[in-house]
Amino acid sequence: MKLEKLVGDRFKEKPADCIIDSHALMIRGGYIKYVGSGIFSLYMPLKRIARKIEQIIREEMDKIDGQEVLFPVVMPAGLLEESGRYTSIGKELLRFNDRNGNPYVLGMTHEEASVQMVREYGQSYAKYPFMIYQIQTKFRDEARPRAGLIRVREFTMKDAYSFHTSQEDLEAYYARCHQAYERIFQRTGLKNVVSVASDSGMMGGNVSHEFMLLTPIGEDSIAICESCGYRANLEAAESITENRRDEVSHPLTMVYTPHMQTIENVCNFLHADVKKSCKAVVYQRNSDNKYIILFLRGDLEANETKITNYLGCEIHPALITAESGINAGYIGPVNLQADAIVLYDMSLANANNVCCGANVEEYHYTGLDMQRDIQNAEYHDFAKAKDGGICPHCSAASLHISRGIEVGNIFQLGTKYTASMNMSYIDQDGQIKYPVMGCYGIGVGRLAAAICEESHDEYGPIWPLAIAPWQVHLCAVRADDAQVKEYADALYEQLQNAGVEVIYDDRSVSAGNMFSDADLLGVPLRVIVSPRNMKQNIVEVQSRDKSMKETIRLENALQGIQDILKQLR
RNA sequence: CGAGGUGUAGCGCAGCUUGGUAGCGCGUCUGGUUCGGGAUCAGAAAGUCGCAGGUUCAAAUCCUGUCACCUCGACCA
């Protein structure tokens, strides 16, 4: 490929809207063309990068017995109605009507399509397990696209769906897929990737992991324990932080008071101002036989479990539920003594089911001296770990918060889709059962942007060889010099014939211009032919990351370049 | 959806307060001199000033409405 004919402009000025480097470099380097909010066209260099990433993904998916298929982008609404997601998913699902007024959607993920595809096929246990995947355009009507290719609305994604006859089999396959993902990121040259436990969100299911590129510009926060290696997305956070009262920022706050509280007092305390329905749960600690009272509003079963696990306590038989207008008498045993109170205020909750209990002083407390108790209390935030927080696994105060970009994720879905869409098989024992599913995604464009973000300098991206748009960038400095032109042309031919992917710059532009463009294209190996070098009978070879710079004699150039490429690999 | 901001040539911006011939830099095109880190000189092309309505002799500029985009937050398979 001759650079002169490469479609797309490269330029010096950083566009005003680009907040992160990868975005700016991809615009400046002629990789992407902005079309609309969260919508981009790809020029040839990025398309080539994407193709190489896709090929790596494909090979690794095939290695774990994946079968590449293709689902439709446009799906009838009825398909998503089967699983209930047509109504449960919000506005990120783009809905529209065809000419007859029938409702359709643009695919944002393809669990339903995958189940629909294999529902008839998978009627016997003998067909399992199997995995199907596709690499295809998705559309998600994100509320706020940002940061170039990091968060877009239309994007290419590899999504895979596996089907199993048991949870054990799913878990074994899930582990294989986890390893395949590690290989994929390693092969693409991405270094700083970790997998973290995550929140399953709208996908349903229980176990899931996100693969995060650790970078300060990431939009997710991750808690990482430096002593035991525990890692989790902050959204999924089973973590606890000890705070001073003035630092309590979080939602789910447990207040230990040094003074005994009776349930009656606490209930009075709540009764004064809490108007919403509220569930008070008494927990009994196994170890010390002390009580903890939790006040929960709303449907917070998941968090109750989380708290129970952390405290190592069980729900006391004196479980109390009260509707608005809590009445101490109604609530029951009033002499139980508690040494901790968890205030859980759903009125401030967000979708992560965490909420703010920091406003305790706003309540009117009619019992003991709550104000004093609060002043003297220990505060623990659940769910939102802070730097230096307590690790829920090893209990060391060694939690560290990092930022990350999610470049892949894997979920154990269970039977959510197979059951709702009535996909069943007959098992060995003659019983009709629902298969359990896993699903596994990687965003191709986001991965490319993440690699650019991790590997660039002020002049441009530094693409790893495995995904670089070309392997060699051949510069003919002073292409108007006949000798230079003749030699460079010949070398270009030789390299191509040898199967080397080469971008050839024989434009009559200044060397500075040429080198700047080469930096923006980020090709790993640069070969420079110039009058100066010709005089010495050499070509100059240097790596894009500036770590290597060598000269090769003219007659050995082809072999020398191939040898260096092998070393880079 | 909440808060803030921006729409003027392909890109980056000035002009708006105080209404009066559409400006600058980069890029693009032509020609010259240059040539190892975005050279330089001369010349040229290119803009419905986001859109609609209003005020006015006259609107990029003032008023009203509207749309789009960006940032922060909310949300996020």
XYZ file of C-alpha atoms (C1' of nucleotides) in Angstrom:
646
model
C 0.000 0.000 0.000
C 1.273 3.408 -0.943
C 0.756 6.021 1.699
C 0.061 8.595 -0.983
C -3.169 6.791 -1.833
C -4.240 6.026 1.721
C -7.661 7.574 2.248
C -7.927 9.713 5.356
C -6.151 12.871 6.508
C -3.441 13.018 9.119
C -2.898 16.331 10.833
C -1.134 18.105 13.620
C -3.801 19.876 15.646
C -5.559 18.093 18.442
C -9.312 18.306 17.941
C -11.064 20.218 20.692
C -13.493 17.467 21.637
C -10.876 14.828 22.290
C -10.402 14.309 25.991
C -8.301 11.190 25.929
C -5.173 10.462 23.916
C -6.433 7.454 21.999
C -9.369 9.449 20.698
C -7.191 12.368 19.625
C -4.627 10.126 17.974
C -7.224 8.127 16.111
C -8.772 11.301 14.741
C -5.391 12.874 13.987
C -3.994 9.723 12.427
C -6.857 9.135 10.016
C -8.186 6.044 11.777
C -11.754 7.110 12.404
C -14.241 9.586 11.015
C -16.857 11.049 13.293
C -20.353 10.525 11.937
C -22.657 11.273 14.853
C -22.766 10.952 18.609
C -21.204 7.593 19.392
C -21.062 6.653 15.712
C -17.870 6.421 13.673
C -16.649 5.211 10.331
C -13.335 3.383 10.254
C -10.614 4.195 7.775
C -8.341 1.507 6.415
C -5.680 1.523 9.149
C -8.170 0.882 11.919
C -10.128 -1.564 9.809
C -6.940 -3.563 9.374
C -6.259 -3.424 13.098
C -9.809 -4.533 13.837
C -9.483 -7.395 11.366
C -6.338 -8.641 13.078
C -7.924 -8.401 16.503
C -10.954 -10.264 15.209
C -8.750 -12.960 13.776
C -7.003 -13.474 17.098
C -10.365 -13.683 18.833
C -11.634 -16.091 16.209
C -8.661 -18.400 16.613
C -8.990 -18.484 20.374
C -12.736 -19.022 20.262
C -12.258 -21.852 17.800
C -9.688 -23.397 20.139
C -12.325 -23.720 22.848
C -14.700 -25.433 20.440
C -16.578 -22.323 19.388
C -18.536 -22.244 16.148
C -18.761 -18.954 14.341
C -22.295 -18.030 13.315
C -24.115 -14.839 12.447
C -27.228 -13.417 14.050
C -29.324 -10.647 12.526
C -28.778 -7.012 13.464
C -32.481 -6.305 13.129
C -34.739 -8.538 15.161
C -38.487 -8.657 15.566
C -39.608 -7.389 18.945
C -41.346 -10.676 19.549
C -38.010 -12.402 19.964
C -37.110 -10.199 22.898
C -40.601 -10.421 24.274
C -39.995 -14.116 24.805
C -37.335 -13.387 27.389
C -39.109 -10.342 28.748
C -36.288 -8.038 27.824
C -38.289 -6.104 25.254
C -39.913 -4.361 28.165
C -37.269 -4.729 30.851
C -34.483 -3.070 28.912
C -34.628 0.679 28.857
C -33.984 3.196 26.165
C -30.598 1.794 25.236
C -32.498 -0.721 23.140
C -33.341 1.032 19.894
C -36.868 0.186 18.883
C -38.513 1.015 15.598
C -41.258 -0.121 13.275
C -41.161 -1.553 9.804
C -43.420 -0.461 6.926
C -46.296 -2.441 8.312
C -45.957 -0.922 11.723
C -44.508 -4.045 13.288
C -41.998 -3.415 16.077
C -38.342 -4.291 15.622
C -35.138 -3.732 17.547
C -31.482 -3.264 16.714
C -29.481 -6.015 18.371
C -27.460 -4.896 21.374
C -26.710 -8.431 22.537
C -27.952 -11.737 21.209
C -28.962 -14.113 23.974
C -32.444 -14.439 22.534
C -31.205 -14.950 18.996
C -28.763 -17.601 20.166
C -31.436 -19.506 22.062
C -33.794 -19.169 19.120
C -31.103 -20.544 16.820
C -30.432 -23.734 18.784
C -33.762 -24.330 20.501
C -34.706 -27.173 18.178
C -31.186 -28.469 17.785
C -30.541 -28.866 21.494
C -33.363 -31.273 22.345
C -31.120 -34.071 23.522
C -28.544 -34.074 26.296
C -26.189 -35.755 23.824
C -25.857 -32.524 21.838
C -24.301 -30.650 24.737
C -22.158 -28.779 25.433
C -21.686 -26.391 22.527
C -20.733 -22.795 21.986
C -21.689 -20.451 19.170
C -20.263 -17.006 18.599
C -20.364 -14.153 16.160
C -18.394 -11.004 15.425
C -20.843 -8.369 14.408
C -22.167 -4.860 14.677
C -24.145 -4.010 17.772
C -26.144 -0.914 18.497
C -26.776 0.403 21.980
C -28.400 3.755 22.357
C -26.093 4.875 25.132
C -27.231 7.861 27.135
C -23.823 9.395 26.879
C -21.241 8.207 24.371
C -17.757 9.475 25.139
C -14.028 9.201 24.724
C -13.866 8.282 21.063
C -14.146 4.535 20.617
C -14.223 3.778 24.332
C -17.954 4.277 24.684
C -19.903 4.343 21.459
C -23.379 3.451 20.330
C -22.545 1.394 17.266
C -19.656 -1.013 17.583
C -18.301 -4.372 16.571
C -18.415 -7.035 19.200
C -17.599 -10.688 19.544
C -20.367 -12.295 21.524
C -20.389 -15.969 22.390
C -23.033 -18.186 23.958
C -22.416 -21.583 25.486
C -24.997 -24.197 26.453
C -24.557 -26.884 29.073
C -26.445 -29.606 30.867
C -25.088 -28.789 34.294
C -23.753 -25.929 36.344
C -20.523 -27.895 36.796
C -20.056 -28.184 33.069
C -20.751 -24.474 32.631
C -18.210 -23.634 35.296
C -15.566 -25.788 33.680
C -16.212 -24.168 30.325
C -16.309 -20.736 31.904
C -12.818 -21.369 33.218
C -11.631 -22.390 29.746
C -13.130 -19.249 28.320
C -11.443 -17.190 30.996
C -8.133 -18.667 29.884
C -8.953 -18.039 26.237
C -9.591 -14.405 27.097
C -6.246 -14.165 28.844
C -4.594 -15.509 25.706
C -6.498 -13.079 23.503
C -5.413 -10.035 25.461
C -1.884 -11.326 25.727
C -1.730 -11.907 21.978
C -3.069 -8.461 21.120
C -0.222 -7.018 23.137
C -2.353 -5.566 25.884
C -0.355 -5.799 29.081
C -2.139 -4.309 32.015
C -5.315 -6.365 31.970
C -6.853 -8.009 34.992
C -10.103 -9.880 35.437
C -12.346 -8.667 38.188
C -15.526 -9.951 39.744
C -18.389 -7.845 38.501
C -22.027 -7.039 38.755
C -24.154 -8.972 36.304
C -26.441 -6.054 35.629
C -29.246 -6.570 33.194
C -27.777 -9.802 31.872
C -29.018 -11.679 34.867
C -27.192 -14.659 36.297
C -24.776 -14.660 39.148
C -21.097 -15.194 38.440
C -19.426 -12.794 36.058
C -16.051 -11.295 35.401
C -14.895 -8.228 33.586
C -11.513 -7.915 31.946
C -10.191 -4.500 32.757
C -7.347 -2.570 31.279
C -5.964 -0.650 34.214
C -5.572 2.975 33.198
C -6.252 6.291 34.895
C -8.649 7.299 32.131
C -10.875 4.248 32.666
C -14.514 4.825 33.427
C -14.895 1.974 35.890
C -13.422 1.800 39.351
C -11.887 -1.405 40.564
C -10.962 -2.465 44.059
C -7.780 -4.495 44.163
C -6.354 -6.018 47.321
C -2.614 -5.784 47.290
C -2.106 -8.546 49.801
C -4.434 -11.330 48.664
C -5.128 -10.371 45.086
C -8.857 -9.933 45.516
C -10.289 -7.847 42.696
C -13.770 -6.535 42.094
C -15.567 -3.861 40.191
C -16.682 -1.235 42.641
C -20.218 -1.777 41.424
C -20.036 -5.369 42.639
C -18.178 -4.476 45.694
C -18.157 -6.793 48.591
C -15.919 -4.562 50.488
C -15.861 -2.603 53.638
C -14.161 0.561 54.565
C -13.708 1.993 57.988
C -14.336 5.658 58.057
C -14.508 8.524 60.362
C -17.933 9.980 60.473
C -17.097 12.992 58.361
C -15.785 10.699 55.661
C -18.867 8.603 55.386
C -19.991 9.111 51.875
C -21.577 5.917 51.148
C -24.814 4.576 50.863
C -24.867 1.554 52.931
C -23.399 2.576 56.227
C -23.192 0.535 59.332
C -22.938 2.426 62.544
C -21.481 0.698 65.536
C -22.287 2.543 68.673
C -20.542 2.008 71.938
C -23.830 2.352 73.735
C -26.444 -0.288 73.777
C -29.541 0.494 71.879
C -32.809 -1.165 72.380
C -34.947 -1.954 69.447
C -37.586 0.229 70.925
C -35.297 3.197 70.924
C -34.146 2.574 67.450
C -37.662 2.113 66.272
C -38.678 5.325 67.867
C -35.806 6.923 66.176
C -37.010 5.728 62.843
C -40.616 6.329 63.585
C -40.161 10.020 63.870
C -39.351 10.816 60.280
C -39.250 7.702 58.240
C -42.386 7.545 56.252
C -41.596 4.915 53.712
C -42.065 1.227 54.196
C -39.178 -0.254 56.010
C -38.033 -3.646 57.042
C -36.180 -4.033 60.280
C -34.168 -7.192 60.512
C -32.484 -8.374 63.668
C -29.250 -10.212 63.101
C -27.575 -12.297 65.671
C -23.869 -12.672 65.572
C -22.769 -16.259 65.925
C -19.536 -15.502 67.645
C -20.381 -13.141 70.445
C -24.124 -13.534 70.688
C -24.655 -9.868 70.112
C -27.366 -8.358 68.000
C -27.319 -6.124 65.062
C -30.370 -4.428 63.759
C -30.665 -3.645 60.132
C -33.220 -1.288 58.808
C -33.859 -1.990 55.185
C -36.124 -0.180 52.889
C -37.252 -1.608 49.636
C -36.384 -4.957 48.223
C -32.839 -5.537 49.280
C -32.482 -9.244 49.647
C -29.180 -9.335 47.816
C -27.641 -6.825 50.137
C -28.976 -8.573 53.177
C -27.035 -11.615 52.080
C -23.964 -9.550 51.491
C -24.174 -8.068 54.953
C -24.927 -11.401 56.536
C -21.862 -12.910 54.953
C -19.678 -10.096 56.062
C -20.859 -10.003 59.611
C -20.901 -13.746 59.948
C -24.297 -13.517 61.517
C -27.674 -14.985 60.953
C -31.062 -13.499 60.806
C -32.618 -13.669 64.208
C -36.082 -15.159 64.443
C -37.313 -11.763 65.528
C -37.564 -10.603 61.974
C -39.785 -7.637 61.807
C -41.567 -6.064 58.937
C -43.418 -2.850 59.218
C -45.219 -0.653 56.796
C -45.088 3.082 56.935
C -45.690 4.533 60.312
C -43.565 2.203 62.306
C -44.983 1.415 65.609
C -42.754 0.168 68.333
C -45.461 -1.959 69.802
C -46.178 -3.536 66.475
C -42.583 -4.241 65.839
C -42.365 -6.535 68.722
C -39.683 -7.484 71.173
C -38.519 -4.250 72.603
C -35.867 -5.369 74.950
C -33.520 -6.925 72.537
C -30.258 -5.155 72.744
C -28.225 -4.302 69.724
C -24.721 -3.097 69.394
C -24.900 -2.052 65.842
C -27.357 -0.377 63.609
C -27.298 -0.387 59.910
C -29.123 2.431 58.323
C -30.104 1.728 54.814
C -31.926 4.473 53.088
C -33.517 3.466 49.822
C -34.750 6.943 49.112
C -31.253 7.822 48.047
C -30.533 4.540 46.380
C -29.228 4.209 42.892
C -29.513 1.207 40.642
C -26.687 -0.551 42.365
C -28.874 -0.877 45.401
C -26.609 1.199 47.470
C -27.741 4.258 49.234
C -26.809 6.851 51.672
C -26.915 6.313 55.368
C -24.706 9.215 56.145
C -27.569 11.434 56.931
C -28.445 9.826 60.185
C -28.326 13.062 62.043
C -31.203 14.282 59.982
C -33.456 11.863 61.738
C -34.995 12.829 64.936
C -33.843 10.386 67.548
C -36.037 10.116 70.538
C -34.316 7.404 72.418
C -30.890 7.509 73.945
C -28.424 10.151 72.997
C -28.111 9.196 69.376
C -26.182 12.275 68.496
C -23.516 11.438 70.986
C -23.506 7.828 69.941
C -23.081 8.754 66.357
C -20.205 10.999 67.204
C -18.463 8.170 68.988
C -19.417 5.445 66.580
C -17.261 3.501 64.225
C -18.415 3.839 60.699
C -18.163 1.182 58.070
C -19.139 1.677 54.486
C -20.302 -1.368 52.663
C -20.037 -1.875 48.975
C -18.040 1.181 48.175
C -14.443 0.435 48.898
C -11.977 3.229 49.322
C -8.255 3.384 48.990
C -6.849 1.690 52.046
C -10.118 -0.041 52.777
C -10.576 -3.456 54.305
C -10.409 -6.395 51.961
C -13.456 -8.638 52.367
C -11.370 -11.719 51.668
C -8.235 -11.307 53.739
C -9.379 -8.506 56.044
C -6.173 -6.573 55.492
C -6.525 -2.840 55.070
C -4.838 -3.094 51.694
C -7.565 -2.312 49.224
C -6.462 -0.117 46.386
C -8.767 1.607 43.948
C -7.782 1.710 40.294
C -9.511 2.928 37.187
C -10.113 0.593 34.309
C -11.561 0.206 30.840
C -13.709 -2.877 30.419
C -12.401 -4.692 27.366
C -14.223 -7.970 27.822
C -16.635 -9.792 30.039
C -17.886 -13.266 30.760
C -21.126 -14.277 32.472
C -22.640 -17.418 33.864
C -26.229 -16.880 32.865
C -27.871 -19.977 34.261
C -31.280 -20.804 32.827
C -32.647 -17.281 32.637
C -33.008 -17.330 28.852
C -33.533 -21.014 28.232
C -36.317 -21.170 30.794
C -38.057 -17.981 29.729
C -37.810 -18.956 26.070
C -38.682 -22.546 26.738
C -35.578 -24.188 25.399
C -35.381 -27.630 26.938
C -33.763 -30.981 26.389
C -34.413 -34.501 27.503
C -31.733 -35.649 29.868
C -30.201 -39.082 30.236
C -32.739 -39.879 32.928
C -35.655 -38.951 30.689
C -36.365 -35.732 32.541
C -37.054 -32.487 30.693
C -34.534 -29.847 31.732
C -33.396 -26.384 30.797
C -29.812 -25.996 29.635
C -27.607 -23.549 31.525
C -25.924 -20.831 29.539
C -22.835 -18.713 29.614
C -22.137 -15.660 27.514
C -18.872 -13.991 26.664
C -18.235 -10.607 25.022
C -15.329 -8.584 23.692
C -15.665 -5.170 22.075
C -13.286 -5.029 19.128
C -13.141 -1.270 18.627
C -12.874 -0.590 22.317
C -10.051 -3.102 22.534
C -8.214 -1.289 19.733
C -8.719 2.022 21.508
C -7.570 0.487 24.782
C -4.399 -0.788 23.157
C -3.789 2.665 21.710
C -4.405 4.174 25.105
C -1.930 1.840 26.741
C 0.672 2.042 24.014
C 1.316 5.486 22.578
C 3.566 8.480 22.903
C 3.039 12.144 22.161
C 3.505 11.507 18.431
C 1.092 8.653 17.913
C 0.066 5.088 18.682
C 2.690 2.357 19.061
C 0.870 -0.690 17.732
C 2.025 -4.127 18.837
C 3.148 -6.149 15.823
C 0.323 -8.667 16.147
C -2.353 -6.085 15.453
C -0.475 -3.318 13.651
C -2.104 -2.159 10.427
C 1.164 -2.901 8.642
C 4.372 -4.536 9.734
C 6.794 -2.236 7.973
C 6.625 1.470 7.161
C 8.990 2.153 4.274
C 10.042 5.794 3.936
C 11.745 7.001 0.789
C 13.197 10.280 1.993
C 13.814 12.427 -1.100
C 11.872 10.235 -3.476
C 12.842 12.753 -6.159
C 16.365 11.319 -5.957
C 16.481 8.693 -8.695
C 18.751 6.346 -6.786
C 16.592 6.493 -3.677
C 13.418 5.991 -5.633
C 14.801 3.070 -7.590
C 16.084 1.260 -4.524
C 13.000 1.939 -2.411
C 10.668 0.791 -5.151
C 12.614 -2.429 -5.462
C 12.667 -3.010 -1.715
C 8.928 -2.371 -1.584
C 8.398 -5.062 -4.198
C 10.690 -7.509 -2.439
C 9.005 -7.028 0.908
C 5.572 -7.508 -0.570
C 6.679 -10.607 -2.428
C 8.055 -11.967 0.812
C 4.615 -11.579 2.382
C 5.515 -8.616 4.553
C 2.736 -6.090 5.053
C 4.257 -2.793 4.094
C 3.037 0.772 3.815
C 5.251 2.680 1.403
C 5.759 6.437 1.566
C 7.339 7.760 -1.615
C 5.699 11.165 -1.543
C 7.679 14.280 -2.291
C 7.250 15.738 1.146
C 9.752 16.865 3.735
C 11.324 14.247 5.953
C 9.687 15.767 8.989
C 6.300 15.431 7.390
C 7.022 11.862 6.454
C 8.211 10.877 9.924
C 5.277 12.546 11.617
C 2.871 10.587 9.462
C 4.779 7.411 10.229
C 4.525 8.130 13.941
C 0.775 8.616 13.613
C 0.378 5.324 11.801
C 2.321 3.606 14.565
C 3.736 0.798 12.433
C 6.238 -1.179 14.546
C 9.148 -1.141 12.118
C 10.301 1.873 10.078
C 12.717 1.484 7.188
C 14.339 4.636 5.852
C 15.885 4.917 2.417
C 17.528 8.289 1.786
C 20.364 9.902 -0.182
C 22.429 10.067 2.971
C 21.929 6.361 3.632
C 22.480 5.442 0.008
C 25.910 7.037 0.125
C 26.819 4.695 2.953
C 25.165 1.736 1.243
C 22.709 1.223 4.071
C 19.067 1.417 5.004
C 18.095 2.560 8.427
C 15.697 0.439 10.493
C 14.078 1.632 13.674
C 11.257 0.502 15.907
C 8.289 2.778 16.497
C 8.854 2.734 20.230
C 12.363 4.155 19.641
C 13.957 1.282 21.533
C 15.814 -0.078 18.499
C 17.733 1.615 15.714
C 19.992 -0.274 13.342
C 21.490 -0.011 9.915
C 21.515 -2.783 7.370
C 23.624 -2.954 4.231
C 21.583 -2.370 1.110
C 22.093 -5.830 -0.302
C 20.975 -7.474 2.955
C 17.949 -5.290 3.562
C 15.187 -7.800 2.824
C 16.666 -10.544 4.956
C 17.630 -8.125 7.720
C 14.135 -6.678 7.954
C 12.585 -10.125 8.076
C 14.972 -11.155 10.832
C 14.089 -8.109 12.910
C 10.379 -8.754 12.429
C 10.876 -12.247 13.790
C 12.527 -10.817 16.874
C 9.661 -8.396 17.391
C 7.124 -11.165 17.248
C -32.857 12.692 32.613
C -30.086 16.836 35.784
C -26.037 20.766 35.612
C -22.675 23.559 32.606
C -20.755 24.818 27.794
C -20.247 25.220 22.357
C -22.284 25.812 17.220
C -18.594 31.094 12.076
C -14.262 27.576 5.490
C -12.039 20.479 5.897
C -9.625 21.315 11.212
C -8.553 24.862 15.302
C -10.346 29.643 16.494
C -11.341 35.408 16.589
C -15.408 38.714 15.595
C -20.923 39.274 19.279
C -20.392 43.497 24.900
C -21.521 48.681 21.570
C -25.916 45.845 14.752
C -23.115 48.564 9.169
C -18.407 44.879 2.994
C -16.810 37.551 6.564
C -11.517 37.415 9.442
C -6.834 34.629 11.331
C -3.740 30.027 11.746
C -3.376 25.040 9.829
C -4.831 22.257 5.700
C -6.172 22.309 0.186
C -4.869 24.073 -5.169
C -0.970 26.679 -8.747
C 4.131 28.210 -9.352
C 9.227 29.113 -7.311
C 13.247 28.124 -3.791
C 14.252 24.188 -0.402
C 14.947 19.002 1.705
C 16.631 13.929 7.831
C 11.476 15.778 12.441
C 5.105 18.639 10.395
C 10.326 24.186 5.447
C 9.611 28.863 2.880
C 8.023 32.818 -0.726
C 4.205 34.463 -4.192
C -0.686 33.675 -5.760
C -5.663 31.151 -5.506
C -10.089 28.528 -4.213
C -13.274 27.501 -0.303
C -18.237 29.891 4.598
C -26.733 28.915 3.811
C -22.178 32.430 10.492
C -26.597 25.162 13.321
C -31.983 25.923 11.966
C -36.663 28.809 12.263
C -39.148 33.106 13.518
C -38.927 38.183 15.360
C -36.914 43.460 16.057
C -34.431 46.894 12.502
C -33.218 50.815 6.784
C -29.614 46.963 8.113
C -28.493 40.877 12.205
C -22.814 36.308 12.824
C -23.928 40.279 16.490
C -30.142 41.927 19.821
C -34.918 38.882 21.224
C -37.859 34.153 21.127
C -38.052 29.191 19.911
C -35.710 24.874 18.252
C -31.929 21.297 16.892
C -27.150 19.256 17.242
C -22.757 18.401 19.740
C -19.186 18.415 24.040
C -18.036 18.011 29.427
C -19.616 16.485 34.527
C -23.395 13.607 36.887
C -27.352 9.751 36.373
C -27.565 5.339 33.422
C -24.502 1.536 31.128
C -25.039 -6.046 27.734
